[in-house]
Coordinates of C-alpha atoms in Angstrom, one line a residue:
M1 CA -10.9 -0.1 -27.1
P2 CA -9.3 0.6 -23.6
D3 CA -5.7 -0.5 -23.4
A4 CA -5.1 -4.2 -22.1
F5 CA -2.5 -2.6 -18.9
T6 CA -2.7 1.2 -17.7
T7 CA -0.6 2.2 -14.8
R8 CA -0.6 5.4 -13.0
V9 CA 1.7 6.9 -10.1
L10 CA 0.1 8.4 -6.7
H11 CA 2.3 10.8 -5.0
I12 CA 1.1 10.4 -1.1
S13 CA 2.0 12.2 2.0
S14 CA 2.1 9.6 4.5
G15 CA 3.1 12.3 7.4
A16 CA 5.7 12.6 10.3
S17 CA 4.4 9.8 12.1
E18 CA 3.4 6.5 11.3
A19 CA 0.3 5.8 9.3
V20 CA -2.1 3.6 7.8
V21 CA -3.3 5.2 4.3
D22 CA -6.2 3.7 2.8
L23 CA -5.8 4.2 -0.7
T24 CA -9.4 2.4 -1.5
R25 CA -10.8 5.4 -3.2
D26 CA -8.1 6.5 -5.7
C27 CA -7.6 2.7 -6.7
E28 CA -11.4 3.3 -7.8
S29 CA -11.1 6.4 -9.1
F30 CA -8.5 4.9 -11.4
L31 CA -10.1 2.2 -12.4
R32 CA -13.5 3.9 -13.1
E33 CA -11.3 6.0 -15.9
V34 CA -9.4 2.6 -16.8
A35 CA -11.1 -0.4 -16.6
G36 CA -13.8 0.5 -18.8
G37 CA -16.0 -2.0 -17.1
R38 CA -13.6 -5.1 -17.9
D39 CA -12.8 -7.6 -15.8
G40 CA -8.4 -7.8 -14.7
L41 CA -6.5 -7.5 -12.5
L42 CA -5.3 -4.4 -10.2
N43 CA -1.5 -3.7 -8.9
V44 CA -1.0 -2.1 -5.9
F45 CA 3.2 -1.1 -5.7
V46 CA 4.9 0.2 -3.6
P47 CA 8.6 1.4 -4.7
H48 CA 10.1 1.9 -1.3
A49 CA 12.3 -0.2 1.2
T50 CA 10.7 1.2 4.0
A51 CA 7.0 0.6 3.4
G52 CA 4.1 -2.2 2.3
V53 CA 0.3 -2.7 1.3
A54 CA -2.1 -4.3 2.9
I55 CA -5.7 -5.5 2.3
I56 CA -7.8 -4.7 6.2
E57 CA -10.2 -3.0 7.3
T58 CA -10.0 1.0 8.6
G59 CA -11.7 3.0 11.3
A60 CA -12.3 0.7 13.1
G61 CA -9.4 0.2 15.0
S62 CA -7.6 -2.3 12.9
D63 CA -5.5 0.1 11.5
D64 CA -3.8 1.0 14.9
D65 CA -3.8 -2.4 15.7
L66 CA -1.7 -2.9 12.8
L67 CA 0.9 -0.4 13.8
A68 CA 0.8 -1.8 17.5
A69 CA 1.1 -5.4 16.3
L70 CA 4.5 -4.5 14.6
H71 CA 5.6 -2.1 17.7
T72 CA 6.0 -5.7 18.8
L73 CA 7.1 -8.0 16.3
L74 CA 9.5 -4.7 14.7
P75 CA 10.7 -2.1 17.7
A76 CA 12.0 0.6 17.4
D77 CA 14.9 0.5 19.1
D78 CA 19.0 0.1 18.8
R79 CA 18.8 -3.7 17.7
W80 CA 19.0 -3.1 14.0
Q81 CA 22.4 -3.8 11.9
H82 CA 21.0 -0.9 9.6
R83 CA 21.7 2.3 11.3
H84 CA 21.5 5.1 9.3
G85 CA 17.9 7.5 9.6
S86 CA 16.0 7.8 13.1
P87 CA 16.6 5.7 15.7
G88 CA 14.9 1.8 15.1
H89 CA 14.7 3.1 11.1
G90 CA 16.3 -0.3 10.7
R91 CA 12.7 -1.8 12.0
D92 CA 11.5 -0.1 8.8
H93 CA 14.1 -2.2 6.1
V94 CA 11.9 -5.0 7.8
L95 CA 8.8 -4.2 7.2
P96 CA 8.1 -5.1 3.6
A97 CA 9.2 -8.9 4.8
F98 CA 5.7 -8.5 6.7
V99 CA 4.1 -5.9 4.7
P100 CA 5.0 -6.7 1.1
P101 CA 5.4 -3.5 -0.7
H102 CA 2.7 -5.0 -3.6
A103 CA -1.1 -6.6 -3.7
T104 CA -2.8 -8.1 -6.7
L105 CA -6.4 -7.9 -6.9
P106 CA -9.8 -8.7 -8.7
V107 CA -11.3 -6.4 -10.5
V108 CA -14.8 -7.4 -12.1
G109 CA -17.2 -5.4 -14.0
G110 CA -14.4 -2.6 -13.5
R111 CA -15.4 -2.6 -9.9
L112 CA -12.6 -3.8 -7.4
E113 CA -13.6 -7.0 -5.7
L114 CA -13.0 -6.2 -1.8
G115 CA -14.8 -7.7 0.5
T116 CA -17.2 -5.4 3.0
W117 CA -14.8 -4.5 5.9
Q118 CA -11.4 -4.3 3.5
S119 CA -9.7 -1.9 2.4
V120 CA -6.5 -1.1 0.1
C121 CA -4.1 0.7 2.5
L122 CA -0.7 2.1 2.4
V123 CA 1.7 1.2 5.5
D124 CA 4.0 3.6 6.3
T125 CA 6.0 3.0 9.6
N126 CA 9.7 5.4 8.4
K127 CA 8.8 9.0 9.9
D128 CA 12.4 9.9 7.9
N129 CA 10.4 10.2 4.4
P130 CA 6.8 10.9 4.1
D131 CA 6.8 11.3 0.5
R132 CA 5.9 8.1 -1.0
Q133 CA 4.6 6.6 -4.5
V134 CA 2.2 4.5 -5.0
R135 CA 2.1 2.6 -8.5
L136 CA -1.6 1.3 -9.8
S137 CA -1.3 -1.3 -12.2
F138 CA -4.6 -2.6 -14.6
L139 CA -4.7 -6.0 -16.6
G140 CA -7.4 -5.9 -18.0
G141 CA -9.6 -8.6 -20.1
A142 CA -11.0 -8.1 -23.4
D143 CA -14.2 -5.4 -23.6
A144 CA -16.8 -6.4 -21.8
A145 CA -20.3 -7.3 -23.5

C-alpha cells in the first residue's frame, strides 16, 4: 500500500535574473512515482521569504506579463524599509503577500488536475539567491479500486 503522505524536495536554480520556472513536469513525475493512481492533494511549498508559487499559463507571454505586473506593483527601487541585498530587494520580501509561497492542487486517479493552459510555477524575483527549494507533498486517499 502506498504511503498516505509522501514528500520530496526539489532543488531549483532560478538563475541570476527574475524568473518564472515551470514546475509542472516535476510535479507530474513526482505523482507518477508516489500517487499510485489514487485521488488526493498535491501541496507545492517554497520555504523562502522571497519567492512564491503561481498557477498560470506559460510559454505564451503570461510568465513575462506576470513579472511586468509585479514590477508595476512592487518596483525595485529604494522605497522599501527592508534594505539589505541588491537595490530594491525589499520588494522581494513583499512578493509572497501577492504570490503566496504555496499552492494545493487536486490529484484525481494519480494525475494532477490542471486546466488546459495551467502550469505550476515558481516565481522568483530575488536575483541575490538563485538556489531554491520546492517541497512537493502528496496526501493520498485509499488505494484506487
